[in-house]
PDB file of C-alpha atoms in Angstrom:
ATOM      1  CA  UNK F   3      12.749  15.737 -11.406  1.00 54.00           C
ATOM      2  CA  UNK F   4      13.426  12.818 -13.840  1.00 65.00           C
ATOM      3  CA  UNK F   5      15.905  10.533 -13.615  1.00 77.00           C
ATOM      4  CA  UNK F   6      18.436   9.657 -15.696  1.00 92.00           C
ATOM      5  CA  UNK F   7      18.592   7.779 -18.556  1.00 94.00           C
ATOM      6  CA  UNK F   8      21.318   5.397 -19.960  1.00 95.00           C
ATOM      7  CA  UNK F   9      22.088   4.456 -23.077  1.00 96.00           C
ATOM      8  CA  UNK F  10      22.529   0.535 -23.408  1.00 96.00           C
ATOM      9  CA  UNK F  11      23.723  -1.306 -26.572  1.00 96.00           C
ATOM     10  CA  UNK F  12      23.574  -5.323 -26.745  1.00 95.00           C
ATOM     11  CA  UNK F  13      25.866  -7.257 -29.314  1.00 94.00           C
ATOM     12  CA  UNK F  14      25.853  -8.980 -31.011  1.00 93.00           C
ATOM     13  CA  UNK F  15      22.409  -8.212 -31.921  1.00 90.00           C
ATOM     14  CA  UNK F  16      23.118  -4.799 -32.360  1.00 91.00           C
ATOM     15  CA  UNK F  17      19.989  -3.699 -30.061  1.00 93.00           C
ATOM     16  CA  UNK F  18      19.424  -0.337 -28.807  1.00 95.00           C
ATOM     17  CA  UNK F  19      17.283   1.275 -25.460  1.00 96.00           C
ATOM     18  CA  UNK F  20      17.402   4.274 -23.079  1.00 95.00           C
ATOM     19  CA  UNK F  21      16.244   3.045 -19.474  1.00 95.00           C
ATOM     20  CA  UNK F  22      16.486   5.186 -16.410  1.00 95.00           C
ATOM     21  CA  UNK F  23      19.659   4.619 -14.349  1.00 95.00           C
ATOM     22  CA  UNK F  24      19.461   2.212 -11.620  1.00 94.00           C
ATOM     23  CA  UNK F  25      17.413  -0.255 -13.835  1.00 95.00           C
ATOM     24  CA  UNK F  26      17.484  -4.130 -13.691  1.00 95.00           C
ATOM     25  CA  UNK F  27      19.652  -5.489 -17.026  1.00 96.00           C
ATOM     26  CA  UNK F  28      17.496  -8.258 -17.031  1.00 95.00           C
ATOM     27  CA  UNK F  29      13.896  -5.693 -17.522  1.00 94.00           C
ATOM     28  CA  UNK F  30      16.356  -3.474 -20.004  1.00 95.00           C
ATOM     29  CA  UNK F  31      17.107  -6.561 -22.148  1.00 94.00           C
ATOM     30  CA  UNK F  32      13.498  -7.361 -22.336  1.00 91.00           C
ATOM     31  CA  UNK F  33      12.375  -4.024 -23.172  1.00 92.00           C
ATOM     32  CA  UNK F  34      14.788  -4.151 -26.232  1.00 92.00           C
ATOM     33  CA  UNK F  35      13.071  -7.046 -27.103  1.00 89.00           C
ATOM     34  CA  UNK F  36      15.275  -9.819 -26.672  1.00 90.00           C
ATOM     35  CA  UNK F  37      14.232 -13.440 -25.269  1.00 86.00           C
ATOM     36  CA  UNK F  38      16.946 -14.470 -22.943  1.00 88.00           C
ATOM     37  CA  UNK F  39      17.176 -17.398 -20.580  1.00 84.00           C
ATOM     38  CA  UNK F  40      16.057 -16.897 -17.332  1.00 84.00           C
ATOM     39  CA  UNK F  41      14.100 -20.059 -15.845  1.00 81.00           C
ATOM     40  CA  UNK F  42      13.878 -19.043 -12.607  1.00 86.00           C
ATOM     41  CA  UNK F  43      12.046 -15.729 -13.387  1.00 82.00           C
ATOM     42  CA  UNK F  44      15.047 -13.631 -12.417  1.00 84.00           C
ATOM     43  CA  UNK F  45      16.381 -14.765  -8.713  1.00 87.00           C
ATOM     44  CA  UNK F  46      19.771 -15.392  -9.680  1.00 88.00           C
ATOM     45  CA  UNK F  47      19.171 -19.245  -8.925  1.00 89.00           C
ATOM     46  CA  UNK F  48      19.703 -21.104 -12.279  1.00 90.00           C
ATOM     47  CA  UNK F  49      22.589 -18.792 -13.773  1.00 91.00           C
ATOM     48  CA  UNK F  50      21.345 -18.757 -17.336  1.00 91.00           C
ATOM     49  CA  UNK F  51      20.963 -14.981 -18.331  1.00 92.00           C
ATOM     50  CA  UNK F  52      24.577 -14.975 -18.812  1.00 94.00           C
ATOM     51  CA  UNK F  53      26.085 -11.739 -19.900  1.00 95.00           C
ATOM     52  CA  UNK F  54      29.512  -9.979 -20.830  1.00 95.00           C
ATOM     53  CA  UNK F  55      29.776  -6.353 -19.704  1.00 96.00           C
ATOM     54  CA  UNK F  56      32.183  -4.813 -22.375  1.00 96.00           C
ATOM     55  CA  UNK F  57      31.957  -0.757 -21.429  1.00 95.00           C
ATOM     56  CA  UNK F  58      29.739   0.698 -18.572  1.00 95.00           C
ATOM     57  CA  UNK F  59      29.514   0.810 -14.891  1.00 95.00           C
ATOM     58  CA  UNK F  60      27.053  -1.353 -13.148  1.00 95.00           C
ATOM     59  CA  UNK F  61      26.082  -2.437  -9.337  1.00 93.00           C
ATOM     60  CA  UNK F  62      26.035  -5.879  -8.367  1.00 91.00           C
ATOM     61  CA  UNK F  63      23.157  -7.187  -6.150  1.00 89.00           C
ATOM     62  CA  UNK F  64      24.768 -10.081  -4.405  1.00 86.00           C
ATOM     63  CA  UNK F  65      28.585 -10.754  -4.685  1.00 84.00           C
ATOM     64  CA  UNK F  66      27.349 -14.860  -3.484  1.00 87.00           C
ATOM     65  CA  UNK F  67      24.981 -15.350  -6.129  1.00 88.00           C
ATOM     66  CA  UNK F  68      28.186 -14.570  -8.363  1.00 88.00           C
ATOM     67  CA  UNK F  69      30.733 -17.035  -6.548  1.00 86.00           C
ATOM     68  CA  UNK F  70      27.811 -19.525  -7.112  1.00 91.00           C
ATOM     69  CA  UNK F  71      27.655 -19.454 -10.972  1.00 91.00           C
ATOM     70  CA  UNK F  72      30.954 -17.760 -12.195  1.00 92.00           C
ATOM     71  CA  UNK F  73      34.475 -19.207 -11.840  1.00 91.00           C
ATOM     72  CA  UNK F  74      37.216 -16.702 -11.242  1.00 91.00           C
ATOM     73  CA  UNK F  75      38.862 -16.507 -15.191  1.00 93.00           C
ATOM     74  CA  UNK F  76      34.487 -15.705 -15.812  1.00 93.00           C
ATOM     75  CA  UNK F  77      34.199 -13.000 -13.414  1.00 90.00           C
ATOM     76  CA  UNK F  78      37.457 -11.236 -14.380  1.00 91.00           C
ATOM     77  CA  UNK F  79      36.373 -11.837 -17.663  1.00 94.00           C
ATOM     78  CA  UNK F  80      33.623  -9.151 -16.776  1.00 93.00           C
ATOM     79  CA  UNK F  81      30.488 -12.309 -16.700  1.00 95.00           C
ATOM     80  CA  UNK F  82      27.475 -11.250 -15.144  1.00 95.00           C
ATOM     81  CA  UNK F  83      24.236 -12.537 -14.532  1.00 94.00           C
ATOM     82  CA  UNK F  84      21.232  -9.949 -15.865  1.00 94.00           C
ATOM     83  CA  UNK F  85      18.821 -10.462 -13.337  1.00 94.00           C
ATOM     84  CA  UNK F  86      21.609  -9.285 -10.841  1.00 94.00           C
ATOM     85  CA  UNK F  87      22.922  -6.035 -12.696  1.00 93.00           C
ATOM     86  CA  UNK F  88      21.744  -2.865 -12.115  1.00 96.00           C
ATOM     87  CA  UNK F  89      22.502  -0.300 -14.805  1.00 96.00           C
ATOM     88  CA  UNK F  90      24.472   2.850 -14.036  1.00 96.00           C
ATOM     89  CA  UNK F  91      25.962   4.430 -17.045  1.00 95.00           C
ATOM     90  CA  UNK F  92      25.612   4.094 -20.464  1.00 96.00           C
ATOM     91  CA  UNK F  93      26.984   0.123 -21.476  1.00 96.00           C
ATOM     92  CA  UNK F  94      27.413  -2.218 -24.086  1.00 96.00           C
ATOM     93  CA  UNK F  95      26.987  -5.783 -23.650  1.00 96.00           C
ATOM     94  CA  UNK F  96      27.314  -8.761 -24.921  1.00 95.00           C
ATOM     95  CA  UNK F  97      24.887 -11.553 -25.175  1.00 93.00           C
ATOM     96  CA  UNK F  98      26.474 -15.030 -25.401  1.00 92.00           C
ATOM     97  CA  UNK F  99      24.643 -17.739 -27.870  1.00 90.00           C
ATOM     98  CA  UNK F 100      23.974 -19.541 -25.055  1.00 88.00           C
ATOM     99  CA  UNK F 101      21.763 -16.626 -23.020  1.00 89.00           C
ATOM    100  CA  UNK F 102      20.052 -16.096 -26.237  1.00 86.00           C
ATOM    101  CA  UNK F 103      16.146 -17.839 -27.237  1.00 80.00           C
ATOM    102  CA  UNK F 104      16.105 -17.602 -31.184  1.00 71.00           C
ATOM    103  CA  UNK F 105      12.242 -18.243 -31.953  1.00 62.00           C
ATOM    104  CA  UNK F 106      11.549 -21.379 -32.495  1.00 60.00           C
ATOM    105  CA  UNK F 107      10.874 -22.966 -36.332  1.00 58.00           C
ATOM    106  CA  UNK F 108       7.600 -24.861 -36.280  1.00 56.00           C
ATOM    107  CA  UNK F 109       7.824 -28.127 -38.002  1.00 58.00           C
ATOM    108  CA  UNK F 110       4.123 -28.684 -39.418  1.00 58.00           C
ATOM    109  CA  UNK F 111       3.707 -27.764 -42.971  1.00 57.00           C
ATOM    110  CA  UNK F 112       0.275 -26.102 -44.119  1.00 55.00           C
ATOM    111  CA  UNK F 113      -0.162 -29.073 -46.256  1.00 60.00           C
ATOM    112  CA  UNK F 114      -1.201 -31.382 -43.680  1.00 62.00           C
ATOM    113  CA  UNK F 115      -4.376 -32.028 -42.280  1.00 67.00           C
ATOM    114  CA  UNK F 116      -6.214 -32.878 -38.685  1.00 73.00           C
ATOM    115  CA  UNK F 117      -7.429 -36.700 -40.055  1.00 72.00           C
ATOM    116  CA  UNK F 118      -9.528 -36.918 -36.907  1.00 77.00           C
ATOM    117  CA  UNK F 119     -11.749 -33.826 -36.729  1.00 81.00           C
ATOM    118  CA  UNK F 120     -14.378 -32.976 -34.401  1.00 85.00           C
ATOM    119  CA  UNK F 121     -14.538 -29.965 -34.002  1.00 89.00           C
ATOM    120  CA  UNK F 122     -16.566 -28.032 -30.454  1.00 90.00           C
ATOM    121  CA  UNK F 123     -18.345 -26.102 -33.380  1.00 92.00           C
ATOM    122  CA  UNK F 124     -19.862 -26.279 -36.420  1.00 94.00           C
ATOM    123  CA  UNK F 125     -21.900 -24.433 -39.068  1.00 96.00           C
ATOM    124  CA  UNK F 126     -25.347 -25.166 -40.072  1.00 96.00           C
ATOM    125  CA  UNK F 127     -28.452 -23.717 -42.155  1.00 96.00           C
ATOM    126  CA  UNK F 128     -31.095 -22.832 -41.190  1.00 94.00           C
ATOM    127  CA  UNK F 129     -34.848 -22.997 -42.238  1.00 93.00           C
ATOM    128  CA  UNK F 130     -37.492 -21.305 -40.491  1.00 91.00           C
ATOM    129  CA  UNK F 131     -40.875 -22.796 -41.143  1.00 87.00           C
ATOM    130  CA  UNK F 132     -43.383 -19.808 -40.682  1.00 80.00           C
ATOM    131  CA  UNK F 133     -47.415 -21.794 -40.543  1.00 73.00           C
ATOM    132  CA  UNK F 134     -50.681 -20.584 -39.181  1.00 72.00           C
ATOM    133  CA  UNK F 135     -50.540 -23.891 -37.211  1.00 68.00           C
ATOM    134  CA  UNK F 136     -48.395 -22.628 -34.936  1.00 65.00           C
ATOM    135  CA  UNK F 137     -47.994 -19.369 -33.058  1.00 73.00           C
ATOM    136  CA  UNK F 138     -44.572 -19.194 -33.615  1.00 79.00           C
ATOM    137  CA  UNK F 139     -42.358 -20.081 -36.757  1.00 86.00           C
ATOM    138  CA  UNK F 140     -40.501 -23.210 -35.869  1.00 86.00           C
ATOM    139  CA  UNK F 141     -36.435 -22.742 -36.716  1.00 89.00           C
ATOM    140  CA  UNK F 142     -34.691 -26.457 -38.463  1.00 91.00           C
ATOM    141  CA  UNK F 143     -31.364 -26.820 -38.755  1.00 94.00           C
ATOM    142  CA  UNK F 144     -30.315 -28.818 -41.825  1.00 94.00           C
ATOM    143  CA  UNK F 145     -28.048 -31.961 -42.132  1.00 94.00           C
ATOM    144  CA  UNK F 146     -27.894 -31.695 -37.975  1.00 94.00           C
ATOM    145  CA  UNK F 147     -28.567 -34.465 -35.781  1.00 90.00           C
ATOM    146  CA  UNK F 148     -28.379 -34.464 -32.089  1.00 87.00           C
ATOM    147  CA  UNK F 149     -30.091 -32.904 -28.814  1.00 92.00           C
ATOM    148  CA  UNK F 150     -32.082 -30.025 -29.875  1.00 92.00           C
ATOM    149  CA  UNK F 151     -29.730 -26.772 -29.106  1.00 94.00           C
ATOM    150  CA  UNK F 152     -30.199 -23.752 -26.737  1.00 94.00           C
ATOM    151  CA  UNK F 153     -31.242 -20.803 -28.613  1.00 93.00           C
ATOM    152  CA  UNK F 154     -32.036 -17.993 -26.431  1.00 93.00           C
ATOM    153  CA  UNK F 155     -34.484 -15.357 -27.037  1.00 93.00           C
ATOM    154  CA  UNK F 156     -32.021 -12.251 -28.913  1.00 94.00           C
ATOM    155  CA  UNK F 157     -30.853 -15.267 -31.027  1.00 93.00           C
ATOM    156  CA  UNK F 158     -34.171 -16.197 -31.990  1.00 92.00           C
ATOM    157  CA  UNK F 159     -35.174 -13.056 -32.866  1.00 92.00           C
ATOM    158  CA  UNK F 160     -32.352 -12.429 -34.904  1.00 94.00           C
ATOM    159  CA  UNK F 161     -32.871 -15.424 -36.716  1.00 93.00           C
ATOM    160  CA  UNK F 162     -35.978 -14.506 -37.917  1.00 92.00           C
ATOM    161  CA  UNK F 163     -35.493 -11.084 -38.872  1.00 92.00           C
ATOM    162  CA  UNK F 164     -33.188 -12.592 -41.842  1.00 92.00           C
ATOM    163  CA  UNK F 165     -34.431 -14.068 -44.820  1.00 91.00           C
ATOM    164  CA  UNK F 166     -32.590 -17.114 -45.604  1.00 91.00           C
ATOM    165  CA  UNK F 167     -30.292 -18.272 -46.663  1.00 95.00           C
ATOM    166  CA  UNK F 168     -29.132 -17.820 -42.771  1.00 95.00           C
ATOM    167  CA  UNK F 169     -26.345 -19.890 -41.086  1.00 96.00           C
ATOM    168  CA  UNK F 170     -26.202 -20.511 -37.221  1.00 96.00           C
ATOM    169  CA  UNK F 171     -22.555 -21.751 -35.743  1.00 95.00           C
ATOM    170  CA  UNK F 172     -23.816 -24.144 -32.718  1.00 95.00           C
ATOM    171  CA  UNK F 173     -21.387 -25.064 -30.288  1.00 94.00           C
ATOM    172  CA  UNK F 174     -21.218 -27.383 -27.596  1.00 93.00           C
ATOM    173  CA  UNK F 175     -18.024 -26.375 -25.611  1.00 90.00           C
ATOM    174  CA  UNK F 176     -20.715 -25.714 -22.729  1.00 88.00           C
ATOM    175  CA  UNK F 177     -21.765 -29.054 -22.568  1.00 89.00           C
ATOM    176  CA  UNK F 178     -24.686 -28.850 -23.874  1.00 93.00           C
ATOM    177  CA  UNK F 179     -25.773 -27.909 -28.112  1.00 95.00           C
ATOM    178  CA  UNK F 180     -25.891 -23.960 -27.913  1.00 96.00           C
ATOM    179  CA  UNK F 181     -26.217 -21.512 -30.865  1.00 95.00           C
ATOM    180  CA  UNK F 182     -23.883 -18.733 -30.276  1.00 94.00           C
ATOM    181  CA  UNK F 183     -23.691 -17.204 -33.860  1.00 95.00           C
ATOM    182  CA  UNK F 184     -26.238 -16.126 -36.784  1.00 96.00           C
ATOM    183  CA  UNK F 185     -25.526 -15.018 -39.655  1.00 95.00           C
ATOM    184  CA  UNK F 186     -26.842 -14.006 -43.101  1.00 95.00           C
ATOM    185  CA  UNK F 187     -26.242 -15.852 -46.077  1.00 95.00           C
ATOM    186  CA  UNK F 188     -24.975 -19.780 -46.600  1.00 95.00           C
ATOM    187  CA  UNK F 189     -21.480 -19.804 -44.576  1.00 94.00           C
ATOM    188  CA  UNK F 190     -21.375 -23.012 -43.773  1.00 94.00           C
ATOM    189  CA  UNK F 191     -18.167 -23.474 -46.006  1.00 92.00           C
ATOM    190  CA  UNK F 192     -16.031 -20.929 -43.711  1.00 92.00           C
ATOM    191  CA  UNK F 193     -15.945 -22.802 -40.318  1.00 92.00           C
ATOM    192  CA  UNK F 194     -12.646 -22.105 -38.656  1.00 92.00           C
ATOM    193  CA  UNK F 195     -10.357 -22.877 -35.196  1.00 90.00           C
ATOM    194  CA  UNK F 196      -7.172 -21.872 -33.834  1.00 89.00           C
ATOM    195  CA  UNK F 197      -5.443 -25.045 -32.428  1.00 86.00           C
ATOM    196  CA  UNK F 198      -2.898 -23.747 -29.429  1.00 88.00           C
ATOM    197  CA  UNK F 199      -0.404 -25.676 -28.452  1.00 85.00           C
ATOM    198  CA  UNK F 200       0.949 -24.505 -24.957  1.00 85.00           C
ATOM    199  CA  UNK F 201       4.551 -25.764 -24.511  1.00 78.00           C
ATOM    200  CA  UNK F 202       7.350 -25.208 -21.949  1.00 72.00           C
ATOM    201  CA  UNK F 203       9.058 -23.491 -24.143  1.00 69.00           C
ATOM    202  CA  UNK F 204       7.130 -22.517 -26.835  1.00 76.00           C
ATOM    203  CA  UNK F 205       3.434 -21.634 -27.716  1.00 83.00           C
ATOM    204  CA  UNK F 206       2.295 -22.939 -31.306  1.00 84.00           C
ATOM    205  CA  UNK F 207      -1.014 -21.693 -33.093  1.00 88.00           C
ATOM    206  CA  UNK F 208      -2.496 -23.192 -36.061  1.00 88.00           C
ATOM    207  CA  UNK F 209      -5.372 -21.993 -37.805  1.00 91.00           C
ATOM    208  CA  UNK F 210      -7.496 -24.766 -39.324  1.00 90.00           C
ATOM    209  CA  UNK F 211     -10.099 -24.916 -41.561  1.00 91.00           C
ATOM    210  CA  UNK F 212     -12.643 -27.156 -39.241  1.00 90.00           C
ATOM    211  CA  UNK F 213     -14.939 -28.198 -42.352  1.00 89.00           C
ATOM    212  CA  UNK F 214     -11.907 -30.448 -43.529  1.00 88.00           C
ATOM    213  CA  UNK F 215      -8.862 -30.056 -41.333  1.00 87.00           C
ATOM    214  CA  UNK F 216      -6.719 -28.574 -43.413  1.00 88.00           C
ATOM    215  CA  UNK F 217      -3.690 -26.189 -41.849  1.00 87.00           C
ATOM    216  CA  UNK F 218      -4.425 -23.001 -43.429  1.00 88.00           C
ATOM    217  CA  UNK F 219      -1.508 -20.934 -41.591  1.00 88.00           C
ATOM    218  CA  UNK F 220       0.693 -21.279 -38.557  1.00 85.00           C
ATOM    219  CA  UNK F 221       2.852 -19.139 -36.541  1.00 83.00           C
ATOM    220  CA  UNK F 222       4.783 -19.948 -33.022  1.00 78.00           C
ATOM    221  CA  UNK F 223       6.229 -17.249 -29.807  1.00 76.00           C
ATOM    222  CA  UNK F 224       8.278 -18.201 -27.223  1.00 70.00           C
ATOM    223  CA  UNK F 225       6.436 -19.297 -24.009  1.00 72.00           C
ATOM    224  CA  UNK F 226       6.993 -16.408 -21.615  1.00 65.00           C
ATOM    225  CA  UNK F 227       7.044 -18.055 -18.486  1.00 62.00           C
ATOM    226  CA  UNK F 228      10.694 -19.281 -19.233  1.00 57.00           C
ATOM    227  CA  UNK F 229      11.660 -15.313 -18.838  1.00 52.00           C
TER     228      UNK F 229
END
């Protein structure tokens, strides 16, 4: 037999989900796809995923946890904490400003670029040198300069099977000069990285052109591990 599900509305926001009854406010309010506070990952320790219970029934989990973080006027104000609520009718909430994580604006513009670049990859062409000298055509990569790079035998083979112009991407993130990528045609041109910058409260991602560092497009989610 199923079990029952509630209805629970979230205001101001104006969000909407059916959970089962019994269910953790906190998991509810994350299915609906809200980013609340919650820094201690939900054991009622920091008192941030502050809530206001305006119609419903609910079960507390620890009356203690609630004389901890809630005055009095709060708690007959009808404050709760959502990692402490269990669900048991159909509700409405509120979500104070202050519970709430707006996404975050990322302050880089696409117009700037990465003045230092170097990046763990880059593009190169190549030529293949096919002479009844040798037994086997000998692959050159122009404008590179370095330790001669790993190519292993599937590479190789693809490599030659292609009549040029052919591009290789060699990368070096290994340690050592590897070619990882062939392919047809001169693409030397369209070389690019995604630059990740893991925060404690947000994760930023900008793609950038890695032949001249340009920002070609950005974007930026909350880091989950303050939920």
């Amino acid at each position: 037999m199923s079990k029952k599900l509630v209805r629970i509305i979230f205001h101001p926001l104006n969000k909407v989900v059916e959970v089962e009854r019994g269910t953790l406010l906190l998991d509810a309010i994350r299915e609906a796809g809200i980013q609340i506070e919650s820094i201690c990952g939900g054991k009622g320790q920091c008192g941030k995923c502050r809530v206001i219970l305006n119609k419903g029934e609910v079960s507390i989990a620890s009356e203690d946890v609630y004389k901890k973080h809630f005055s009095p006027q709060e708690i007959s104000q009808n404050y709760h904490l959502a990692c402490q609520v269990y669900v048991l009718s159909d509700s409405e909430f509120t979500i104070p400003v202050e519970s709430r994580i707006d996404k975050p604006k990322i302050l880089v513009s696409t117009e700037m670029r990465i003045e230092e670049l170097d990046p763990a990859s880059r593009k190169y062409l190549v030529k293949v040198s096919r002479s009844p000298d040798f037994l086997l055509p000998s692959i050159k990569l122009e404008n590179y300069s370095g330790l001669r790079p790993k190519i292993d035998n599937e590479t190789y083979r693809k490599i030659l099977s292609l009549s040029e112009p052919i591009t290789v991407t060699v990368s070096t993130t290994s340690g050592y000069p590897e070619v990882i990528k062939v392919e047809p045609g001169d693409k030397v041109g369209t070389n690019y990285g995604l630059a990740i910058d893991i925060g404690t409260t947000t994760v930023v991602m900008l793609l950038v052109d890695l032949t001249n560092g340009k920002i070609i497009d950005k974007d930026s989610t909350l880091n989950r591990q303050i939920t």
